[in-house]
Coordinates of C-alpha atoms in Angstrom, one line a residue:
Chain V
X1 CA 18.4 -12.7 -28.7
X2 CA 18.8 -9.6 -31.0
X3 CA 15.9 -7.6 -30.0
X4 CA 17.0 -3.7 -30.0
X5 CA 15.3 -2.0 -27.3
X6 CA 15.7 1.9 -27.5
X7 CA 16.0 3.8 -24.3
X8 CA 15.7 7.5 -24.3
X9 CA 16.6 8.4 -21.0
X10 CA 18.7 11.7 -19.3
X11 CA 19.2 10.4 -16.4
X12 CA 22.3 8.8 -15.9
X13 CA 21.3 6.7 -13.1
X14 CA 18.2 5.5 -14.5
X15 CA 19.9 4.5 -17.7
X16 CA 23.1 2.2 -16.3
X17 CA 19.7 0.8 -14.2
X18 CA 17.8 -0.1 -17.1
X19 CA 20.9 -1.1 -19.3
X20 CA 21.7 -3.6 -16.1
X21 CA 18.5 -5.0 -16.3
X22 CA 17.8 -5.7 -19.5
X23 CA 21.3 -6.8 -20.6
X24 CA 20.7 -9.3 -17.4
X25 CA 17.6 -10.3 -19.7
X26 CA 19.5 -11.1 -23.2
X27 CA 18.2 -7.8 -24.6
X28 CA 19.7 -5.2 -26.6
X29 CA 20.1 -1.5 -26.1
X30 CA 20.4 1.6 -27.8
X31 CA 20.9 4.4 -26.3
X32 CA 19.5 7.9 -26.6
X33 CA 19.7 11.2 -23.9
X34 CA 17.6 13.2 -25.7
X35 CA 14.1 12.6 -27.7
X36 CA 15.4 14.4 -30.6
X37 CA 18.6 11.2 -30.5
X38 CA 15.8 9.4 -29.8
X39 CA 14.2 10.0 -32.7
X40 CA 16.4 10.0 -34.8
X41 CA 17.9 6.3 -33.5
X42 CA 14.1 5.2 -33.8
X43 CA 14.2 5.9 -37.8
X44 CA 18.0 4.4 -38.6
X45 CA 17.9 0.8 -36.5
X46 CA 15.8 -2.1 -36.6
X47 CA 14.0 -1.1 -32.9
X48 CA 11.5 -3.5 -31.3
X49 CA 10.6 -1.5 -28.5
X50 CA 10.8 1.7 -26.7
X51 CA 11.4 3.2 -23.4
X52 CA 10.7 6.7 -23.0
X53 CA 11.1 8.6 -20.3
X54 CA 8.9 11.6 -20.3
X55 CA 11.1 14.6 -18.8
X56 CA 13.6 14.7 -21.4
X57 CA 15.7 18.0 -21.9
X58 CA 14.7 19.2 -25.8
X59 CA 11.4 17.4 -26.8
X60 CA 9.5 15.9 -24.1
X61 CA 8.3 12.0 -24.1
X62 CA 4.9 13.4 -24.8
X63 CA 5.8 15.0 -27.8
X64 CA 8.1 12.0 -28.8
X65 CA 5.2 9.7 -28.9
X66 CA 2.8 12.0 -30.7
X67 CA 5.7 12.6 -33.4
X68 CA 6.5 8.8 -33.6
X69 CA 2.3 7.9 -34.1
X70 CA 2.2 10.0 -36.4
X71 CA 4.7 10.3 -38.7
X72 CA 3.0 7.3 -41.1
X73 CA 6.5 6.9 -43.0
X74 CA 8.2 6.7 -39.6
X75 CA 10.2 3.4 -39.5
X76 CA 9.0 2.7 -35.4
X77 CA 5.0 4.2 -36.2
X78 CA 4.1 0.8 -34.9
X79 CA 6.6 0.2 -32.5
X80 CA 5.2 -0.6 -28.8
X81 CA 6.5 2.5 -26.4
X82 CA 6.7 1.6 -22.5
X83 CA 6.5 5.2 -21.0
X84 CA 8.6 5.3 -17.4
X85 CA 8.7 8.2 -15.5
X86 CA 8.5 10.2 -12.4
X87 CA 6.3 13.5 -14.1
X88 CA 4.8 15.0 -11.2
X89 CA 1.9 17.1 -13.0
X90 CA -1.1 16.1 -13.3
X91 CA -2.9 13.5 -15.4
X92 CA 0.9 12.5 -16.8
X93 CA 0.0 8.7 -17.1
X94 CA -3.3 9.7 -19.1
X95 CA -1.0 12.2 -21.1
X96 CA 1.5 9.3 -21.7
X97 CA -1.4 7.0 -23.0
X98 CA -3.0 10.0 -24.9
X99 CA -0.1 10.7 -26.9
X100 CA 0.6 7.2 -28.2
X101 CA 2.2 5.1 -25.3
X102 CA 1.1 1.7 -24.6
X103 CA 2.1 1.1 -21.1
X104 CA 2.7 3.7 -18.7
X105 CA 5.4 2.7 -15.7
X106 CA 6.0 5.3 -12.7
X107 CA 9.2 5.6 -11.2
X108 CA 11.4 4.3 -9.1
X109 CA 11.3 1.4 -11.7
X110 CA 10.7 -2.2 -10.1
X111 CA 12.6 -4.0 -12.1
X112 CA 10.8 -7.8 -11.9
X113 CA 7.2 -5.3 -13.1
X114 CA 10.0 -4.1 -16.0
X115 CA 11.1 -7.5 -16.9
X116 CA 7.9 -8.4 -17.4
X117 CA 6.4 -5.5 -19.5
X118 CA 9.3 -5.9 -21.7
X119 CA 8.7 -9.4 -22.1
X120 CA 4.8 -9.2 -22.9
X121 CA 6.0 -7.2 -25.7
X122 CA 9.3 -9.3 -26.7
X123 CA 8.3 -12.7 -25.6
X124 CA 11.7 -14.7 -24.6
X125 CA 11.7 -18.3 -26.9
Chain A
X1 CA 8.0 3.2 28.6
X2 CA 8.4 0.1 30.5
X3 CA 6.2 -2.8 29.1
X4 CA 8.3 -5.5 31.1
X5 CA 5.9 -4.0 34.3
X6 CA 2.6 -3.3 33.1
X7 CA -0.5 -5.3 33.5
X8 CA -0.7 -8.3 35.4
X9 CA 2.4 -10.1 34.0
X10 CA 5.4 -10.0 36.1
X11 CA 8.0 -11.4 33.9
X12 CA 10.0 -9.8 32.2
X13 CA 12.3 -9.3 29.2
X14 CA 15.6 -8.1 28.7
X15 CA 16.3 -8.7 25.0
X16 CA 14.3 -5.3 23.2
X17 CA 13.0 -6.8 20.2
X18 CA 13.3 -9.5 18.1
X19 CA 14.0 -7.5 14.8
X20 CA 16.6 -9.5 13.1
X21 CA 16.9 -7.8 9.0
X22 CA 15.1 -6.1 6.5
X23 CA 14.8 -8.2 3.4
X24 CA 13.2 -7.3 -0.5
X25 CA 10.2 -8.7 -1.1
X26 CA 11.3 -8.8 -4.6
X27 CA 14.5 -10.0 -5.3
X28 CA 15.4 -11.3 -1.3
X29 CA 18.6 -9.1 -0.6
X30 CA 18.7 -8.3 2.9
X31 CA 19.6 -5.2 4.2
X32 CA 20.7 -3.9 8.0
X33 CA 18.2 -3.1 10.0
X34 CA 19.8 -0.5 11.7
X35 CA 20.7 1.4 9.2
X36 CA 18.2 4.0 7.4
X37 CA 16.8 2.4 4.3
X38 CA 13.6 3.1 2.1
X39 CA 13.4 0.4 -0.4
X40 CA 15.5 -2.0 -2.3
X41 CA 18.2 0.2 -4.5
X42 CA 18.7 -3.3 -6.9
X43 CA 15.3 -4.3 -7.7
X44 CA 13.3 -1.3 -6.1
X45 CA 10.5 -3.3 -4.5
X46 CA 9.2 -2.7 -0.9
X47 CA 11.7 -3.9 2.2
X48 CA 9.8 -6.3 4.7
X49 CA 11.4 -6.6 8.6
X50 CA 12.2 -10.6 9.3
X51 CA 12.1 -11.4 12.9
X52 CA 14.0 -14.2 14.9
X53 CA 11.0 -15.7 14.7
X54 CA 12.7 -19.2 16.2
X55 CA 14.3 -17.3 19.4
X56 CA 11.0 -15.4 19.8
X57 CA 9.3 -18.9 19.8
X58 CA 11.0 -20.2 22.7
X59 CA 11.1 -16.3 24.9
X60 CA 7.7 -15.1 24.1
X61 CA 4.3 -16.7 25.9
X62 CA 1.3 -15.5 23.5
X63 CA -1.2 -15.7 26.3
X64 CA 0.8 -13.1 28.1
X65 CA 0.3 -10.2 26.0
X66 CA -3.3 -9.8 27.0
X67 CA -2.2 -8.7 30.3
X68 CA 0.0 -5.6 29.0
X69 CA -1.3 -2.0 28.6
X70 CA -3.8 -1.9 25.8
X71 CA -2.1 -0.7 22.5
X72 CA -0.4 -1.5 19.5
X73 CA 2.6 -1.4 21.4
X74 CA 1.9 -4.3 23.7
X75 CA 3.2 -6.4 20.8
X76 CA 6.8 -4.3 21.2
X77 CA 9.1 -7.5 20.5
X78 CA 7.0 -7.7 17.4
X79 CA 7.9 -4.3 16.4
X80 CA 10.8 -2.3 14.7
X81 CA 11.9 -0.1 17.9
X82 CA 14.7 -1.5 19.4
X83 CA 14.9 1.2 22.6
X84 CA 11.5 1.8 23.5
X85 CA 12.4 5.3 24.9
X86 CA 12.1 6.2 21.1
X87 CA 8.2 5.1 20.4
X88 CA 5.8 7.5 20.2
X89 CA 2.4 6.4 20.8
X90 CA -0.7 8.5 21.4
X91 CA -3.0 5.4 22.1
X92 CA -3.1 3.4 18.8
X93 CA -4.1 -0.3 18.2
X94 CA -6.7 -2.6 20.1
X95 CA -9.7 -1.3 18.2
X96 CA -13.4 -2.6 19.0
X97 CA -14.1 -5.7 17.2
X98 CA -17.4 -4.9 17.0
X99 CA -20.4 -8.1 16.1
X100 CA -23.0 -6.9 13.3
X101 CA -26.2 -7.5 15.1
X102 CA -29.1 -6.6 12.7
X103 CA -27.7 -6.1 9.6
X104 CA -26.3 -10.2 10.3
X105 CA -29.3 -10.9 11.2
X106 CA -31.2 -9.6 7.8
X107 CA -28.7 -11.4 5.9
X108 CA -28.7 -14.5 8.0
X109 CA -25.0 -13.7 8.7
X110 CA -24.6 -14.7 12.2
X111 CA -20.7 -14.3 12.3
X112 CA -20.1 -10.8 10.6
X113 CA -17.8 -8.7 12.4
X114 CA -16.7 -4.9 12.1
X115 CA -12.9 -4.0 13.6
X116 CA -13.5 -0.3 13.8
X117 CA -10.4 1.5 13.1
X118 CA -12.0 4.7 13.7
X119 CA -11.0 4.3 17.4
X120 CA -7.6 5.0 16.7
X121 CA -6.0 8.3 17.1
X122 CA -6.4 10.8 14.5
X123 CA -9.8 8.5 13.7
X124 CA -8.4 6.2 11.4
X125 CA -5.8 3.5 11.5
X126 CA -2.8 5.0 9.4
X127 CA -2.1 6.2 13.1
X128 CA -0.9 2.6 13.3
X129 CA 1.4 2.5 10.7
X130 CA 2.6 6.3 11.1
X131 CA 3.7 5.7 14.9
X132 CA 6.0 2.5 13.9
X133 CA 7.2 4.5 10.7
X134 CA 7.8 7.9 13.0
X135 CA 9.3 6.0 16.1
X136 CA 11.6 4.2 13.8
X137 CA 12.6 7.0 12.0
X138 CA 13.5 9.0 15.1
X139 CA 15.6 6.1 16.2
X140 CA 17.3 6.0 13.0
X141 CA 18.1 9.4 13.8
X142 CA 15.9 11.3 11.0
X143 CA 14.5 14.7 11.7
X144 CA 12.4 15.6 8.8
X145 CA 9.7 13.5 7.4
X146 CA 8.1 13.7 4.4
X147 CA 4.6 12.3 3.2
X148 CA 2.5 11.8 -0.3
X149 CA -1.4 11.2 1.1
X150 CA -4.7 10.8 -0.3
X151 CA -5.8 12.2 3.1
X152 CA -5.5 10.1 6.2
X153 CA -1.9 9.5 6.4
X154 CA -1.2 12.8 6.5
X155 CA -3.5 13.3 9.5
X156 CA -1.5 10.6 11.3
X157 CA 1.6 11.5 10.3
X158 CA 1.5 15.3 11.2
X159 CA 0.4 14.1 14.7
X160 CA 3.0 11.6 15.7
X161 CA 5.9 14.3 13.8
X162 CA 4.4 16.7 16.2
X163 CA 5.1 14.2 19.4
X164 CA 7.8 13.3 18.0
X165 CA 9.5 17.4 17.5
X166 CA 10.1 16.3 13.5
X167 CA 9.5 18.4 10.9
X168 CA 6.6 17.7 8.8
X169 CA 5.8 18.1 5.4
X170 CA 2.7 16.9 3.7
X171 CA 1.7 16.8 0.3
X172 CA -2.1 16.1 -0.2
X173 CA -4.4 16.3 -3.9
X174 CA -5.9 19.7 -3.9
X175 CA -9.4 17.9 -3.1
X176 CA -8.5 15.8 0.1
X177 CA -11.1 16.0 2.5
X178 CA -11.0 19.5 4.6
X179 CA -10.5 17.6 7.6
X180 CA -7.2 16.1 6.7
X181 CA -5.9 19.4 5.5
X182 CA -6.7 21.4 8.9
X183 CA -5.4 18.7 11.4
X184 CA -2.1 18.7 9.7
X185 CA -1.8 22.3 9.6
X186 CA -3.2 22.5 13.3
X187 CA -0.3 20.1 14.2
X188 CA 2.4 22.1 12.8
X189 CA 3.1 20.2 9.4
X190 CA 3.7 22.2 6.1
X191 CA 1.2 21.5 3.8
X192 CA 1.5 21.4 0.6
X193 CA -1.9 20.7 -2.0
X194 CA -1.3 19.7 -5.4
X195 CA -3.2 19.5 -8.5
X196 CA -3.9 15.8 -8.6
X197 CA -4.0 12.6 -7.3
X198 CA -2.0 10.9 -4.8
X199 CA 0.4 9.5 -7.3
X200 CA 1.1 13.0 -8.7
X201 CA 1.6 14.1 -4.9
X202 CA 3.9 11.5 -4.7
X203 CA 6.0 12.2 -7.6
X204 CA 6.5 16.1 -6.3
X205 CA 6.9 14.8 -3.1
X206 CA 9.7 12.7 -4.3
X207 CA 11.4 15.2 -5.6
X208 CA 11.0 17.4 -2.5
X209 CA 12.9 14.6 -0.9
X210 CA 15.6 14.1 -3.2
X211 CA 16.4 17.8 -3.6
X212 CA 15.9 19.0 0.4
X213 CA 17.3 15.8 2.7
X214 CA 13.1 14.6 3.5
X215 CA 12.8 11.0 4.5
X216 CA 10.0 9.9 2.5
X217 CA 7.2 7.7 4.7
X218 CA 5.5 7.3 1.4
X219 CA 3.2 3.8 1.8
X220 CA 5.9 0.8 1.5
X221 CA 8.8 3.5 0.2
X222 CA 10.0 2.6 3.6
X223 CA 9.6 -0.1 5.8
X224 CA 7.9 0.4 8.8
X225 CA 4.5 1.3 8.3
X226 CA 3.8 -2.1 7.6
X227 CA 5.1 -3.2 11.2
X228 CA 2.0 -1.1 12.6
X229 CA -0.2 -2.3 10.5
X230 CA 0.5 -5.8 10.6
X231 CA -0.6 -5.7 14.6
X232 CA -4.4 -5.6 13.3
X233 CA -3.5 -8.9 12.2
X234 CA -2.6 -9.7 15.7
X235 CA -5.3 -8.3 17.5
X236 CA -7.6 -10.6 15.2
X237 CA -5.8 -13.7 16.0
X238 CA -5.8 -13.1 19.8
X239 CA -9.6 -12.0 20.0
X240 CA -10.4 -14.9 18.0
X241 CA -8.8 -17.0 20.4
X242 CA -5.4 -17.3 17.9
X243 CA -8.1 -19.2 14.9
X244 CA -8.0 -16.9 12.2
X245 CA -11.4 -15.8 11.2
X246 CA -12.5 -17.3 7.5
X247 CA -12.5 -14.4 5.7
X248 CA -11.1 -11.0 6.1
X249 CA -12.7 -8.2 3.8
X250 CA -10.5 -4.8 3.4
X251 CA -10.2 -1.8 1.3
X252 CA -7.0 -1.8 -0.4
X253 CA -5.8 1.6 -1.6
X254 CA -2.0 1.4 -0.6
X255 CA -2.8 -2.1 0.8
X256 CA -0.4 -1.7 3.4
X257 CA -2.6 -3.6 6.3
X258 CA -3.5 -6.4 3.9
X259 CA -0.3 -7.4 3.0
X260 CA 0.7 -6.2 6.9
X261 CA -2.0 -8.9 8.1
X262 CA -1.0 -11.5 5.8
X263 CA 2.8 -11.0 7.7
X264 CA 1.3 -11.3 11.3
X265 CA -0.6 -14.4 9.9
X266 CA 2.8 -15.8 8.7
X267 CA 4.5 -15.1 11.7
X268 CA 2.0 -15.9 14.0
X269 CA 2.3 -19.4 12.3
X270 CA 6.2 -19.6 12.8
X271 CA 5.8 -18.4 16.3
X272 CA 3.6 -21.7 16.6
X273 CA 0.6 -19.2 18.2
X274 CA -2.3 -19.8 15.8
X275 CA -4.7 -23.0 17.0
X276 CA -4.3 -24.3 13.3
X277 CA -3.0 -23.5 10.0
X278 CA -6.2 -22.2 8.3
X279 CA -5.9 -18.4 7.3
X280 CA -8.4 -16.1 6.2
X281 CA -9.2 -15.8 2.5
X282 CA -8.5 -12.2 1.9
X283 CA -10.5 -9.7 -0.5
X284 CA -9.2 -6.5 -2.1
X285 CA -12.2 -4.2 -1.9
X286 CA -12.2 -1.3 -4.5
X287 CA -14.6 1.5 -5.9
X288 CA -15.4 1.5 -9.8
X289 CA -13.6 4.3 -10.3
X290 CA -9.8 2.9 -9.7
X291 CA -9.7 -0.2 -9.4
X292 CA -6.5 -1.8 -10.1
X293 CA -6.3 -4.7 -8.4
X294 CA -9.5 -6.1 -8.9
X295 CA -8.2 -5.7 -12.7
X296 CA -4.8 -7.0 -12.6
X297 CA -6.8 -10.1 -10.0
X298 CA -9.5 -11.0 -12.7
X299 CA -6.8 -10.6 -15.4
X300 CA -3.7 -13.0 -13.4
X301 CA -1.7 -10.3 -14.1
X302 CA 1.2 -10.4 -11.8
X303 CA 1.3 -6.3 -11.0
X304 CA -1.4 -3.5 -11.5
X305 CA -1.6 -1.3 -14.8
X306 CA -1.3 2.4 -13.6
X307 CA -5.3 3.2 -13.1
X308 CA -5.8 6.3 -15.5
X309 CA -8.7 9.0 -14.4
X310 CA -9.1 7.8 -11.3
X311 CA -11.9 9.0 -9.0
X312 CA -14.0 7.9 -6.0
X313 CA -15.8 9.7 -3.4
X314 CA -13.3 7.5 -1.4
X315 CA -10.3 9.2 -1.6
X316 CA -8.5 6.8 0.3
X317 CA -9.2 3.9 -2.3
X318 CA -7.6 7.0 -4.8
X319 CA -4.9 4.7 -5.6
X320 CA -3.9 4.3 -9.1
X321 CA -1.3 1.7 -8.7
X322 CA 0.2 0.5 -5.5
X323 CA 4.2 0.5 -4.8
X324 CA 2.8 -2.7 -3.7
X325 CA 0.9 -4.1 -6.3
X326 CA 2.7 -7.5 -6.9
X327 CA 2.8 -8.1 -2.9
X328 CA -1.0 -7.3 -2.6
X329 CA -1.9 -10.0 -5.7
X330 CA 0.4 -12.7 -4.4
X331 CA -1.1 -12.5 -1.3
X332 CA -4.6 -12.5 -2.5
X333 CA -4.1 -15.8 -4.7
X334 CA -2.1 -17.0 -1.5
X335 CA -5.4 -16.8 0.8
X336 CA -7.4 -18.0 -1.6
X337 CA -9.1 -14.5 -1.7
X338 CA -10.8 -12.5 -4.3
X339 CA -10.9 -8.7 -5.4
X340 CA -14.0 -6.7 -5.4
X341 CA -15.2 -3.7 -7.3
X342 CA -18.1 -1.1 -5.2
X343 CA -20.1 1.7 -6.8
X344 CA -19.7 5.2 -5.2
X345 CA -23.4 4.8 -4.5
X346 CA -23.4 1.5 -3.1
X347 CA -20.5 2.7 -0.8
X348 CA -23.0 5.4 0.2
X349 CA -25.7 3.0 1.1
X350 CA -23.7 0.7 3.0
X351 CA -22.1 3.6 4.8
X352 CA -25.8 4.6 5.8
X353 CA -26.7 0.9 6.8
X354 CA -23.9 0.8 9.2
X355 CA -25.0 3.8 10.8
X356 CA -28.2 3.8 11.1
X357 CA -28.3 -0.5 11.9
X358 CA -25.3 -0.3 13.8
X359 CA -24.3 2.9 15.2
X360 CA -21.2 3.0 13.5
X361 CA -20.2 5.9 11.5
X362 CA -17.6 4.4 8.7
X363 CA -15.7 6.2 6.6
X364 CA -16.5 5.0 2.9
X365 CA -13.4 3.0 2.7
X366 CA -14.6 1.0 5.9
X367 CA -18.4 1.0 3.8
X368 CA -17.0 -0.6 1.1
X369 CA -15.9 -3.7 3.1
X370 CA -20.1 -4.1 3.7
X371 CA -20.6 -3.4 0.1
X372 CA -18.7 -5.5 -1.0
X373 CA -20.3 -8.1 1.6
X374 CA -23.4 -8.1 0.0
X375 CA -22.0 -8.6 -3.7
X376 CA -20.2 -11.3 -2.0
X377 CA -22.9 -13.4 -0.4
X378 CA -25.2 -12.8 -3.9
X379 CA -22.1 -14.6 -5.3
X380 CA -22.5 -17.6 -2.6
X381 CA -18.8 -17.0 -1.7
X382 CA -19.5 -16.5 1.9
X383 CA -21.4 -19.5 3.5
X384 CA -23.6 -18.2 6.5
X385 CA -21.5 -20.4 9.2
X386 CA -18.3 -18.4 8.7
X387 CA -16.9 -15.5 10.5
X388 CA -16.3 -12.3 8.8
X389 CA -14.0 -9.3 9.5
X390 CA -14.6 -6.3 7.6
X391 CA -12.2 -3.2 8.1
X392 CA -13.2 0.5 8.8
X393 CA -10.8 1.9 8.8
X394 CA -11.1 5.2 9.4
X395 CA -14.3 7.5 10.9
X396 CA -17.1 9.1 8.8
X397 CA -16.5 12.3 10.5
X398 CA -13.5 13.1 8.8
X399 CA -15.5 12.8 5.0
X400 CA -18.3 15.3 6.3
X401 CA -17.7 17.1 3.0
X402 CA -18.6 14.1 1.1
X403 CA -21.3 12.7 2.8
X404 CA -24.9 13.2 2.0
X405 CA -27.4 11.4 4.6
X406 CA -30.7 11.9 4.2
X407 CA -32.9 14.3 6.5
X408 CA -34.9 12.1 8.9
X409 CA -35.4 9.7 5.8
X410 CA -36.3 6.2 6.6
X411 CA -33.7 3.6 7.4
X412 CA -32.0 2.1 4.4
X413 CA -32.8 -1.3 3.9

């Protein structure tokens, strides 16, 4: 299974859970801490999917979305973005959905829900 | 408190309870009981308590429990506490089950029943869940609890923290009913409102918890709640002389009591109690404004999508997604049961039916249930020969800022 699945993710925790969880899965990370890594990983490899988490310490999910739906010539415009986090303002998930995510996920993360979201978007043959 | 000497049954027990392990309802790990745990660390679904259902089969006599005190805690073997020096009670469990007289009558209904919930301290029935949750947690040592509400738990919580001498910290949406609010604060809990709904409370709360030591009694982000719930399940069983009614109709916000009831059920079956092996067909009741189950049921999905711009007059249906989502829906398909979608204004109506035909003052969660009823039997999936339970949980008196009865106005039909 080579499907790249990008994770941008600060938490250190959250990322070695995801990577677990996946990689139990047959996907493929790549790994960002920061949305501006992020995108920058989005434009250079082949990515399938995206996981963003939404507090992120330079440019926030939000604005990661809104800059990766936008940017026409962007190499992952069209890629599906699963939005997981624990944003404790208000309205986040419709924020999340408002700036271009697909599927908004709250934390703490159940991974059999995550296994599944992922696969609706990368169906396992 | 000494349950081996109440009432009229003079044997007793030695053993405290039958509490055996705490396993995930996702992935099956199982976990110590007796250590402090919230919810599983590998797959981070809810924790369920397993029993020695087998040992409990040949020590426990169902008929007996009858003859206890009245209470929740009549069922103690049932129940997380293992010493019961360390539950704190202020009266909950064996609520009225109450038989619809006139409005069964209109509908040719003849087996509709109402178990009012309101009867329970702090007038709803999260006291049942917050006493096990609270007793537990003082027996696991804990001295600071911390809560995410939509309202009602809050109430329930701050009171039984208060018995208890915890420390209590609620966080409720800025626009949970006044009545929630002021019993908290009156009880001593911190109270903190935030600009939101229950799942951005949560969040903050969360964090609270990480960052200041809180344990978090968040709905099924810990395992006990459940426990106290799951007694309604009992109380049905034993007034229905242990044949389950047919179908069981319940507002599901958190759904902690429907997926507590379909426990008792399962364990009531392994204890060899009920009469025969029929269970209820259970329905998810939600209002139009957020409702993901009744989504994620119609669609087969196996979990809920996160419910975005949720609102309801029923705060306690505010629920955009359940911790419990995928535990709710298996349950549902389980029974045989369906998921229901109300109006605001047909939640009103019903709530004004069941006052004014029946004297009881629901809170528009409990409403919903009759709501619901009535889309259900236009559907023809209740027949008129079989019994109904629909939950209130809660009393209308603590939504007096969102009610809206009419002066003197006729009776609704």
């Amino acid at each position: 299974m080579d499907e790249k699945i990008l994770c941008i993710e600060d938490n250190p925790d959250n990322m070695i859970l995801i990577r677990r969880v996946l990689q139990a899965r047959g996907y493929r990370l790549v790994e960002a801490e920061t949305g501006l890594e992020g995108l920058s990983l989005a434009e250079d490899r082949e990515i399938r999917l995206i996981l963003l988490d939404i507090n992120l310490p330079d440019v926030d999910g939000y604005e990661v979305a809104r800059r990766l739906r936008t940017d026409l010539n962007h190499r992952a415009e069209r890629v599906p973005i699963i939005a997981i986090t624990a944003n404790a303002l208000k309205g986040d998930a419709e924020k999340a959905l408002e700036a271009g995510c697909d599927v908004y996920m709250a934390k703490p993360i159940n991974i059999h829900e995550l296994w599944a979201r992922v696969a609706f978007f990368l169906p396992r043959t | 408190m000494d349950f081996s000497r109440v009432g009229k049954n003079t044997s007793t027990f030695t053993s405290p309870n039958f509490l055996s392990l705490l396993k995930c309802a996702g992935c099956g790990m199982e976990f110590d009981p007796w250590r402090i745990h919230t919810f599983c660390p590998t797959c981070q679904s809810p924790l369920l308590a397993e029993y020695d259902l087998e040992s409990a089969r040949a020590k426990l006599d169902r008929d007996s429990f009858r003859y206890r005190r009245t209470g929740m805690w009549r069922w103690y073997e049932l129940l997380p506490v293992n010493d019961p020096a360390h539950i704190v009670t202020l009266g909950e469990g064996d609520c009225p089950l109450l038989r619809l007289v006139r409005i069964t009558r209109e509908w040719n209904l003849p087996y509709v029943f109402v178990k009012d919930e309101s009867a329970n301290p702090t007038g709803t029935f999260k006291a049942r869940g917050l006493s096990a949750a609270v007793s537990k947690a003082g027996e696991l040592g804990i001295h600071r609890v911390i809560i995410p509400t939509a309202g009602n738990a809050g109430g329930a919580m701050a009171a039984y923290a208060a018995r208890a001498g915890l420390d209590a910290l609620i966080y409720f949406p800025k626009d949970t009913p006044r009545a929630n609010i002021e019993e908290s604060r009156i009880a001593g809990a911190k109270v903190i409102l935030v600009d939101g709904l229950i799942s951005d409370a949560a969040g903050v709360a969360g964090e609270t918890a990480r960052r200041e030591g809180w344990f978090d009694l968040s709905t099924f982000k810990e395992p006990y709640r459940v426990e106290g719930k799951k007694i309604m399940g009992y109380e049905l069983a034993e007034a229905f002389q242990w044949e389950l009614p047919d179908v069981i109709i319940y507002p599901t916000g958190g759904g902690t009591g429907l997926v507590g009831m379909w426990k008792a059920f399962r364990e009531m079956e392994a204890l060899g109690w009920l009469r025969n092996a029929k269970k209820p067909r259970m329905v998810s009741v939600q209002a139009e404004g957020c409702a993901p189950v009744v989504k994620a049921f119609e669609s087969g999905a196996a979990f809920c999508d996160f419910w975005t711009g949720a609102h309801t007059l029923a705060t306690g249906l505010r629920v955009p997604k359940s911790f419990a989502d995928q535990l709710i829906l298996k349950y549902l398909r389980e029974s045989g049961g369906t998921a229901v979608v109300v109006s605001d204004e047909s939640i009103l109506r019903a709530q004004q039916v069941l006052c004014r035909k029946e004297g009881i003052f629901a809170a528009p969660e409990g409403a919903a249930t009759l709501a619901a009823l009535e889309e259900l039997v236009r559907r023809k999936w209740v027949r008129p020969d079989e019994r109904v339970v629909l939950f209130n949980t809660g009393s209308g008196l603590k939504y007096l800022d969102h009610s809206n009865g009419p002066e003197n106005g006729p009776a609704p039909r």
